[in-house]
Tab-separated table of N, CA and C in Angstrom:
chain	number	residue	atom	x	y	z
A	1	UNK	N	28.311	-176.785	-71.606
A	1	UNK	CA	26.944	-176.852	-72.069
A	1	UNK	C	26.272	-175.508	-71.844
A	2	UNK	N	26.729	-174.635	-72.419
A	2	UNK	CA	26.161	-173.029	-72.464
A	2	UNK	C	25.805	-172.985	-73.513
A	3	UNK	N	25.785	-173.275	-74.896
A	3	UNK	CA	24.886	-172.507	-76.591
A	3	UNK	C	23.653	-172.813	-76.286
A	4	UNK	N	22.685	-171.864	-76.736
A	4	UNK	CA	20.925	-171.927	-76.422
A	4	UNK	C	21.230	-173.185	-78.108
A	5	UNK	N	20.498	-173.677	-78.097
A	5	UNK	CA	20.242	-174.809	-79.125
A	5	UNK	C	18.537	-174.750	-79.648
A	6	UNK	N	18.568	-174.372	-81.061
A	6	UNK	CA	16.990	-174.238	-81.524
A	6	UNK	C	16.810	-175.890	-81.962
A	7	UNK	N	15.901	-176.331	-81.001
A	7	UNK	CA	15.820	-177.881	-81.059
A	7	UNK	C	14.769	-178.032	-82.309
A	8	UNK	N	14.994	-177.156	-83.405
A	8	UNK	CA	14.177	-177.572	-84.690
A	8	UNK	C	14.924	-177.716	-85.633
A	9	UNK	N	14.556	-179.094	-86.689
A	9	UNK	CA	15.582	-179.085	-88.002
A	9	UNK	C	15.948	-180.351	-87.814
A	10	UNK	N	16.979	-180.414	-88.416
A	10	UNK	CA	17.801	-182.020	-88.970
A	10	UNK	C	19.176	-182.249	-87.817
A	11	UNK	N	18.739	-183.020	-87.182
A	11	UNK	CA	19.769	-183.341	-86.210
A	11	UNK	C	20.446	-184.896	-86.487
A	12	UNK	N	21.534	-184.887	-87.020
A	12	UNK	CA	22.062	-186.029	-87.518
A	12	UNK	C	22.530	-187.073	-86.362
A	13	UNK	N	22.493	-188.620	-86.732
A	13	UNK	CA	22.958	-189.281	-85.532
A	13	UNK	C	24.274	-189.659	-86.556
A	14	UNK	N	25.430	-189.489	-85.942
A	14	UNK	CA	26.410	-190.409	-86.247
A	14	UNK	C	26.608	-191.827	-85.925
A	15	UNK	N	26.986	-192.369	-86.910
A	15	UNK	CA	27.570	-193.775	-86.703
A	15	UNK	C	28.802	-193.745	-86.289
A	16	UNK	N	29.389	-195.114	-85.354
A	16	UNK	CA	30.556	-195.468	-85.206
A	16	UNK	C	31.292	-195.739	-85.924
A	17	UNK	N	32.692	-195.520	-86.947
A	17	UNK	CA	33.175	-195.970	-87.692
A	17	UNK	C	34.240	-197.122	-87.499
A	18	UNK	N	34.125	-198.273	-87.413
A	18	UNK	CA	35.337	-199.273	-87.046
A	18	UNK	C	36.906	-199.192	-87.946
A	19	UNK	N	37.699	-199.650	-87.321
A	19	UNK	CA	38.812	-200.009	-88.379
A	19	UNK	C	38.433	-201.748	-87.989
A	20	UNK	N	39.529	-201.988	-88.820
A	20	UNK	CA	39.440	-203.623	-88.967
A	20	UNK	C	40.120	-204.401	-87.886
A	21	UNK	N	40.627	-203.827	-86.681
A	21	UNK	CA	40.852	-204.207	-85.313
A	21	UNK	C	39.668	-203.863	-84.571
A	22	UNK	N	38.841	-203.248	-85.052
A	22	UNK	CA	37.426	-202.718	-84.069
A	22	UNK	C	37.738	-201.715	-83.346
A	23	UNK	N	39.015	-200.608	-83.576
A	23	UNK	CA	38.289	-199.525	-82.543
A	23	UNK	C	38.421	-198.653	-83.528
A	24	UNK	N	37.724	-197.202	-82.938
A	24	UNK	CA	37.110	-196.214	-83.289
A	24	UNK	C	38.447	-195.647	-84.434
A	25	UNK	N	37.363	-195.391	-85.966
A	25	UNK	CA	38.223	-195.186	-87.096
A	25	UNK	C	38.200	-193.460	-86.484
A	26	UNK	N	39.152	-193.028	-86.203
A	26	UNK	CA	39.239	-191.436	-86.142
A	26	UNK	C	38.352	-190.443	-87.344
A	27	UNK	N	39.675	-190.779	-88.069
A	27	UNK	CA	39.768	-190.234	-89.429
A	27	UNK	C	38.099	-189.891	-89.912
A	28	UNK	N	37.701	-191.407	-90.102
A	28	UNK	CA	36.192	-191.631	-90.755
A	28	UNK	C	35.208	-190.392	-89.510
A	29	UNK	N	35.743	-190.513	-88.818
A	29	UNK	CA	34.507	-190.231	-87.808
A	29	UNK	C	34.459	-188.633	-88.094
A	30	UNK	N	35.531	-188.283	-87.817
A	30	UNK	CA	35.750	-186.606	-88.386
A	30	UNK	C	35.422	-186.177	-89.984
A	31	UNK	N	35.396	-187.330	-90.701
A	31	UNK	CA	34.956	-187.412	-92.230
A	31	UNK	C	33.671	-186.669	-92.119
A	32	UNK	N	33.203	-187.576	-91.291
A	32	UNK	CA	31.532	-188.036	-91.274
A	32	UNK	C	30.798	-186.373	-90.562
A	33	UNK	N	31.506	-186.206	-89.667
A	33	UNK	CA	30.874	-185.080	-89.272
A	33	UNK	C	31.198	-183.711	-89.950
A	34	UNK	N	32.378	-183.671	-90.490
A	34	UNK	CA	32.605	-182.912	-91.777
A	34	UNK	C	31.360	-182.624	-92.844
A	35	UNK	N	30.785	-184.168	-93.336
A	35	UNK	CA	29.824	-184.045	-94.098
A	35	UNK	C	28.697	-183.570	-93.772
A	36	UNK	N	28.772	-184.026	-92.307
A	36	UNK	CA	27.134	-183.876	-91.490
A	36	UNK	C	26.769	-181.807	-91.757
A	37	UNK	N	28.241	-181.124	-91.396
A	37	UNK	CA	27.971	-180.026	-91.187
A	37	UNK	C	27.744	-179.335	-92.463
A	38	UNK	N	28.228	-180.069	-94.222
A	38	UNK	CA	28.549	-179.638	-95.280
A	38	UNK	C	27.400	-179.911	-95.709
A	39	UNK	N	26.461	-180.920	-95.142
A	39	UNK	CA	25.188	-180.714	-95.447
A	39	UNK	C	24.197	-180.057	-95.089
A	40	UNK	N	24.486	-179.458	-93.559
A	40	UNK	CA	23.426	-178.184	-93.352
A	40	UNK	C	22.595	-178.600	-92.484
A	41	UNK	N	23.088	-179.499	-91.796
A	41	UNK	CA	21.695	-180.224	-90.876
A	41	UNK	C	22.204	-179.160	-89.524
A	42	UNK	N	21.403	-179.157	-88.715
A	42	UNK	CA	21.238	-177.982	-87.309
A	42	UNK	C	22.144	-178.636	-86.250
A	43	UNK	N	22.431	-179.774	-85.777
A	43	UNK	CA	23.189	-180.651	-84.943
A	43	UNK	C	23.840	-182.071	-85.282
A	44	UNK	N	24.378	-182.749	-84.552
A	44	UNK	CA	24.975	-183.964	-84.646
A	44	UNK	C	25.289	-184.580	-82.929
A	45	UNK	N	24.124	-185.707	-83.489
A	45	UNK	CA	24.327	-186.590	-81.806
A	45	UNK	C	24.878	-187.969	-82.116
A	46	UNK	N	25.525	-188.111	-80.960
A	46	UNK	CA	25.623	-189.650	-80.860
A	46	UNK	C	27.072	-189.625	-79.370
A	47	UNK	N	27.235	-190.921	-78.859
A	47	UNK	CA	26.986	-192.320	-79.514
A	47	UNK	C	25.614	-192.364	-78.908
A	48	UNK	N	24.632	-192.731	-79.617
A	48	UNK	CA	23.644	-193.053	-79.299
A	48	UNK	C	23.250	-194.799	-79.995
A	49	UNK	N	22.171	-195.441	-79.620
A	49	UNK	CA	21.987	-197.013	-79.985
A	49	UNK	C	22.309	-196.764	-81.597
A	50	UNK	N	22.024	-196.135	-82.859
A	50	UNK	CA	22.503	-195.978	-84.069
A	50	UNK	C	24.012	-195.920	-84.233
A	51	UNK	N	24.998	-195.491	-83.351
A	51	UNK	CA	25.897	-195.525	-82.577
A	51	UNK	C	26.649	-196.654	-82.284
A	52	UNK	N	25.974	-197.706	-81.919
A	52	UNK	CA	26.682	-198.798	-81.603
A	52	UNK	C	27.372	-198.747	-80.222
A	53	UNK	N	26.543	-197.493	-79.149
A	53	UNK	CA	27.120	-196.932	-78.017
A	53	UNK	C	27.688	-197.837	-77.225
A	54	UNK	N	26.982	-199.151	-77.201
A	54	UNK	CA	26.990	-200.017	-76.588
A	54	UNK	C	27.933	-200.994	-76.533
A	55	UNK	N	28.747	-201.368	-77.901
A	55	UNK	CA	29.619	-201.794	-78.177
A	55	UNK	C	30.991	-200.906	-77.374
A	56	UNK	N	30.703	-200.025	-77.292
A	56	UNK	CA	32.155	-198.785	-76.921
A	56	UNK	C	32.227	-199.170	-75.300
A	57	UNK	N	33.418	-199.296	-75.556
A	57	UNK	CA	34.198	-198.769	-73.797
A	57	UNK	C	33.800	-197.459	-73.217
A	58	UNK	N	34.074	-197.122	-71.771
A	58	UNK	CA	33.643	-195.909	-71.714
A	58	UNK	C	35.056	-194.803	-71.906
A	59	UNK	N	36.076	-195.826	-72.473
A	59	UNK	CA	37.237	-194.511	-72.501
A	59	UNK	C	37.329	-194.171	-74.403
A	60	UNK	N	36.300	-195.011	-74.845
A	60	UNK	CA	36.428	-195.453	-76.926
A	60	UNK	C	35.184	-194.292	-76.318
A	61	UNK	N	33.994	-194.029	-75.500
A	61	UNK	CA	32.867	-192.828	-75.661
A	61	UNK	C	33.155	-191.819	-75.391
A	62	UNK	N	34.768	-191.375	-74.276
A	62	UNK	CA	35.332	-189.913	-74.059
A	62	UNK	C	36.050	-189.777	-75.464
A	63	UNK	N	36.737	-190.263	-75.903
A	63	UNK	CA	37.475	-190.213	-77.295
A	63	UNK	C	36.111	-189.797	-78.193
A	64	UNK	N	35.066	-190.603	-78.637
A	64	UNK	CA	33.905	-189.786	-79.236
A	64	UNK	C	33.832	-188.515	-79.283
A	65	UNK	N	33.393	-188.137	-77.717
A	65	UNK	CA	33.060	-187.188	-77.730
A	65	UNK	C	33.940	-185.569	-77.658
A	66	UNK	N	35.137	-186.176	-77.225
A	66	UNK	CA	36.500	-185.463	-77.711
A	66	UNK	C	36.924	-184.817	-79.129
A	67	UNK	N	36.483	-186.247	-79.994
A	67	UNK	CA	36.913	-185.916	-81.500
A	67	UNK	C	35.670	-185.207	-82.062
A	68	UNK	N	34.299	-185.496	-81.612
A	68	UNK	CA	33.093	-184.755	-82.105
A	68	UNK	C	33.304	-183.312	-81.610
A	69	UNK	N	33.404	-183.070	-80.573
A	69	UNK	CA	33.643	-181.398	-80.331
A	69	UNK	C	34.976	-180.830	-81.083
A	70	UNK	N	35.917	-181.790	-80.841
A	70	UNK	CA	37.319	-181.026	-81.644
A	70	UNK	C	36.484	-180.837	-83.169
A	71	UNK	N	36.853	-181.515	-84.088
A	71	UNK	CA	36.203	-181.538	-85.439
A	71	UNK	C	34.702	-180.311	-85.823
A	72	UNK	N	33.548	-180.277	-84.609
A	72	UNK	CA	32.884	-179.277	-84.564
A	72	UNK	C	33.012	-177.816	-84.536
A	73	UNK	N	34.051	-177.613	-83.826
A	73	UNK	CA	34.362	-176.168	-82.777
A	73	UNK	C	32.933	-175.843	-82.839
A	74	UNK	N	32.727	-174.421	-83.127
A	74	UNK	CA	31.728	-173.662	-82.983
A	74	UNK	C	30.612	-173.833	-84.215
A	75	UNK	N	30.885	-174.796	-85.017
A	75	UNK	CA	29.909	-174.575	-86.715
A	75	UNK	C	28.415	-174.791	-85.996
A	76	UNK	N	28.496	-176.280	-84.875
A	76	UNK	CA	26.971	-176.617	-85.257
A	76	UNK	C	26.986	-177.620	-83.639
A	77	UNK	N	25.977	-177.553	-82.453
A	77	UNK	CA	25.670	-177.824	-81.513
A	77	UNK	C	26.079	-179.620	-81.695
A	78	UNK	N	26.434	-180.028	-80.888
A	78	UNK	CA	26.697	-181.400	-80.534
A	78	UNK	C	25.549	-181.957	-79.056
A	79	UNK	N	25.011	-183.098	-79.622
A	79	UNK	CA	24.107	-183.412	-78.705
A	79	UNK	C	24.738	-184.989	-78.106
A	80	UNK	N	25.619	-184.987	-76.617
A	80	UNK	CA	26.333	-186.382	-76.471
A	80	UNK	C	25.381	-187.332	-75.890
A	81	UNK	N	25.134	-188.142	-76.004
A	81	UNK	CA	24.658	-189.676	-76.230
A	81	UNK	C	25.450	-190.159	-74.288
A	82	UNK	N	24.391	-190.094	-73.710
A	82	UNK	CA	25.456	-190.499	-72.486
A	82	UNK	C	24.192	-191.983	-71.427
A	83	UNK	N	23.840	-192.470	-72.485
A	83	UNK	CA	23.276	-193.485	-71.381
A	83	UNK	C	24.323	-194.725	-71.092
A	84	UNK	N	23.935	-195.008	-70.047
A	84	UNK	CA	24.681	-196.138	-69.434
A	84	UNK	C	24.013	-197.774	-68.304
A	85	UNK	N	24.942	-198.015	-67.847
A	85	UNK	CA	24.045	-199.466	-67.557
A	85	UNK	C	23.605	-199.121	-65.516
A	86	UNK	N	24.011	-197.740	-65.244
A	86	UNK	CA	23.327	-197.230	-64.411
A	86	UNK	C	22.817	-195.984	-64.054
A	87	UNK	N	21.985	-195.601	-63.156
A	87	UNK	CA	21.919	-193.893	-63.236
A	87	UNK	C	23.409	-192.955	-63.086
A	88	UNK	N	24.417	-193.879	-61.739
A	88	UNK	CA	25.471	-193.097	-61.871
A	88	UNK	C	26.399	-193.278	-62.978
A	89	UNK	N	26.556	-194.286	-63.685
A	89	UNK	CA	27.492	-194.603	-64.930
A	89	UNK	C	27.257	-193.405	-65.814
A	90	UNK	N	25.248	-193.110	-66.464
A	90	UNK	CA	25.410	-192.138	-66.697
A	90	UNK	C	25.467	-190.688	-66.525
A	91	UNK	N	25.867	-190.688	-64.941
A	91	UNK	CA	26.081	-189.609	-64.624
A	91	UNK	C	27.363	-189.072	-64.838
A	92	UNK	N	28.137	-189.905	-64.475
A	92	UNK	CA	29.645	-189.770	-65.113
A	92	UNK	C	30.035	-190.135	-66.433
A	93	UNK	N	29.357	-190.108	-67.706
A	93	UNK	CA	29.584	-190.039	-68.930
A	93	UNK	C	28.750	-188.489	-69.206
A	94	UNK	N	28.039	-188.643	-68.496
A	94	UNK	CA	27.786	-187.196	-68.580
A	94	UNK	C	28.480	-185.956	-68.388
A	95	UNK	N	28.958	-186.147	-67.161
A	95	UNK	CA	30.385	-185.546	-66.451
A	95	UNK	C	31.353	-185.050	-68.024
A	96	UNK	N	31.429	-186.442	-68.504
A	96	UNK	CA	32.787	-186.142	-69.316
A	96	UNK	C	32.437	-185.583	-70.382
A	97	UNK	N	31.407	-186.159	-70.886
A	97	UNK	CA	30.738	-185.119	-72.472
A	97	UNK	C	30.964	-183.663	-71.774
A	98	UNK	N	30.423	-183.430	-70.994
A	98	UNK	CA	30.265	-181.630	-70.577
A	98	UNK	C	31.701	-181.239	-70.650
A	99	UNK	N	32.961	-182.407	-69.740
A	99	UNK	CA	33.579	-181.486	-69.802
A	99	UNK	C	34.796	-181.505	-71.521
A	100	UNK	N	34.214	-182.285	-72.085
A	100	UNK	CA	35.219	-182.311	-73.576
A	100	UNK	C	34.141	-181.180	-74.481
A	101	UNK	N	33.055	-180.666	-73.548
A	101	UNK	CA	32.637	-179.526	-74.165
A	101	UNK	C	30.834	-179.723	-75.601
A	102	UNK	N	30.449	-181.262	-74.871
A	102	UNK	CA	29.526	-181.000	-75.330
A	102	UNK	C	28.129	-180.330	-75.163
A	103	UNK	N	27.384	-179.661	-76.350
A	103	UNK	CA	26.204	-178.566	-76.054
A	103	UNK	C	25.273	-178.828	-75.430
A	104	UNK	N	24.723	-180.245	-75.213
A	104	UNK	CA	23.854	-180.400	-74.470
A	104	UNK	C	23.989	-182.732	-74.303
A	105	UNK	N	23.030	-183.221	-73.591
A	105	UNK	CA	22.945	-184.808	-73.537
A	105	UNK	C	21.490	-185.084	-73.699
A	106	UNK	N	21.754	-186.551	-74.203
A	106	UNK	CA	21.050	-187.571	-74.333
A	106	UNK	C	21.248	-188.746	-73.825
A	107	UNK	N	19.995	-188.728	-72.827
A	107	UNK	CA	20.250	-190.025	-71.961
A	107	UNK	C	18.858	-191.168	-72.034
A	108	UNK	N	18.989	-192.500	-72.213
A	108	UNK	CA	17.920	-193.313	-71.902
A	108	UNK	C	18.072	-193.727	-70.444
A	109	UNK	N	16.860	-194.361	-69.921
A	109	UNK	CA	17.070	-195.361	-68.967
A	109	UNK	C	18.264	-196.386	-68.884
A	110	UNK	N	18.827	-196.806	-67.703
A	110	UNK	CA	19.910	-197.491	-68.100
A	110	UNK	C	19.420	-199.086	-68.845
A	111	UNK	N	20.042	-199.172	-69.534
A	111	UNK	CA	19.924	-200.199	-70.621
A	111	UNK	C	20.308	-202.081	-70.485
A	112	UNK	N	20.897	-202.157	-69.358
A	112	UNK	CA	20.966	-203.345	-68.671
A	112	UNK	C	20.341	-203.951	-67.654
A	113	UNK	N	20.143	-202.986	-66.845
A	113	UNK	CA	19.840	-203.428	-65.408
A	113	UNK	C	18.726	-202.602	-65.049
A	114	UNK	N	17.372	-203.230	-63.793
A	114	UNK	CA	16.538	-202.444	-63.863
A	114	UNK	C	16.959	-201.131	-62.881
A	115	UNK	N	18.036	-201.414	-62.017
A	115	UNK	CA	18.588	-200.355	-61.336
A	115	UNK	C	18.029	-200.859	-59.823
A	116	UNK	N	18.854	-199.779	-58.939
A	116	UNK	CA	18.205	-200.440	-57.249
A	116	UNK	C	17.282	-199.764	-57.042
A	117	UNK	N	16.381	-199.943	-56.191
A	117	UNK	CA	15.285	-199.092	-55.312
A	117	UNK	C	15.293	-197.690	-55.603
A	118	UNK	N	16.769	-197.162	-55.194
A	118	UNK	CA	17.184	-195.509	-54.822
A	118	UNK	C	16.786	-194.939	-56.480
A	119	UNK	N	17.592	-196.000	-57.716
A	119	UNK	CA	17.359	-195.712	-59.081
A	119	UNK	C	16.461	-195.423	-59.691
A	120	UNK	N	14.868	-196.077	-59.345
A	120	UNK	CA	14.177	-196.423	-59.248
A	120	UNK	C	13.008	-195.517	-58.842
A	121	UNK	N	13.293	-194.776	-57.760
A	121	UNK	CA	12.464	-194.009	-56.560
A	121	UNK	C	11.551	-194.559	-56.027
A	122	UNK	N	11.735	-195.469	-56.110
A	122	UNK	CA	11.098	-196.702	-54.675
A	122	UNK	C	11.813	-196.477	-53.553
A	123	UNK	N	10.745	-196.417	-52.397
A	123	UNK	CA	11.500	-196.661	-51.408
A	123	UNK	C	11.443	-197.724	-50.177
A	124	UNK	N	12.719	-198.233	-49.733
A	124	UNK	CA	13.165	-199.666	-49.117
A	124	UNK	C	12.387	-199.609	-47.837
């Protein structure tokens, strides 16, 4: 996560592409970001909720973000999608986007649970 990123312009969210067993269509997905870049938009994020992040395992979201940087190299900043169902879950999806080399993250609150005290910054 070193490229300065001009956070102005068209930043595309990718969708998940299924095959008809439900996991991640490769092929399509590298299609898709092919197009994303042939159209000129400034970035490409995901898995984010447009994403279907939620549906994914967390080893179907390192594969994401594996095939989004491979397929990218250097054309156009990748923004990884790393929330999870705790602060440390997404700390370690974070972990892994950085290290399969994505430009920067996107994280929500965790999305299941309200989290403990420490999560929280309450204190016990």
């Amino acid at each position: 996560m070193s490229r300065a990123i001009d956070w102005r312009g068209v930043f595309a969210v990718l969708v998940t592409p299924f095959t008809d067993d439900q996991s991640i269509d490769v092929e399509s997905l590298r299609r898709q970001i092919r197009f994303c870049v042939a159209c000129g938009v400034q970035a490409v994020v995901g898995p984010v909720v447009a994403s279907e992040f939620f549906t994914l395992s967390d080893d179907e979201r390192r594969l994401f973000y594996r095939v989004t940087v491979a397929e990218l190299g250097s054309k156009i900043p990748y923004v990884a999608g790393v929330s999870g169902t705790s602060g440390p879950h997404a700390a370690e999806l974070a972990l892994a986007a950085a290290g399969a080399g994505a430009d920067a993250i996107l994280a929500m609150p965790p999305y299941v649970t309200a989290g403990n005290h420490r999560e929280r910054g309450v204190q016990p």
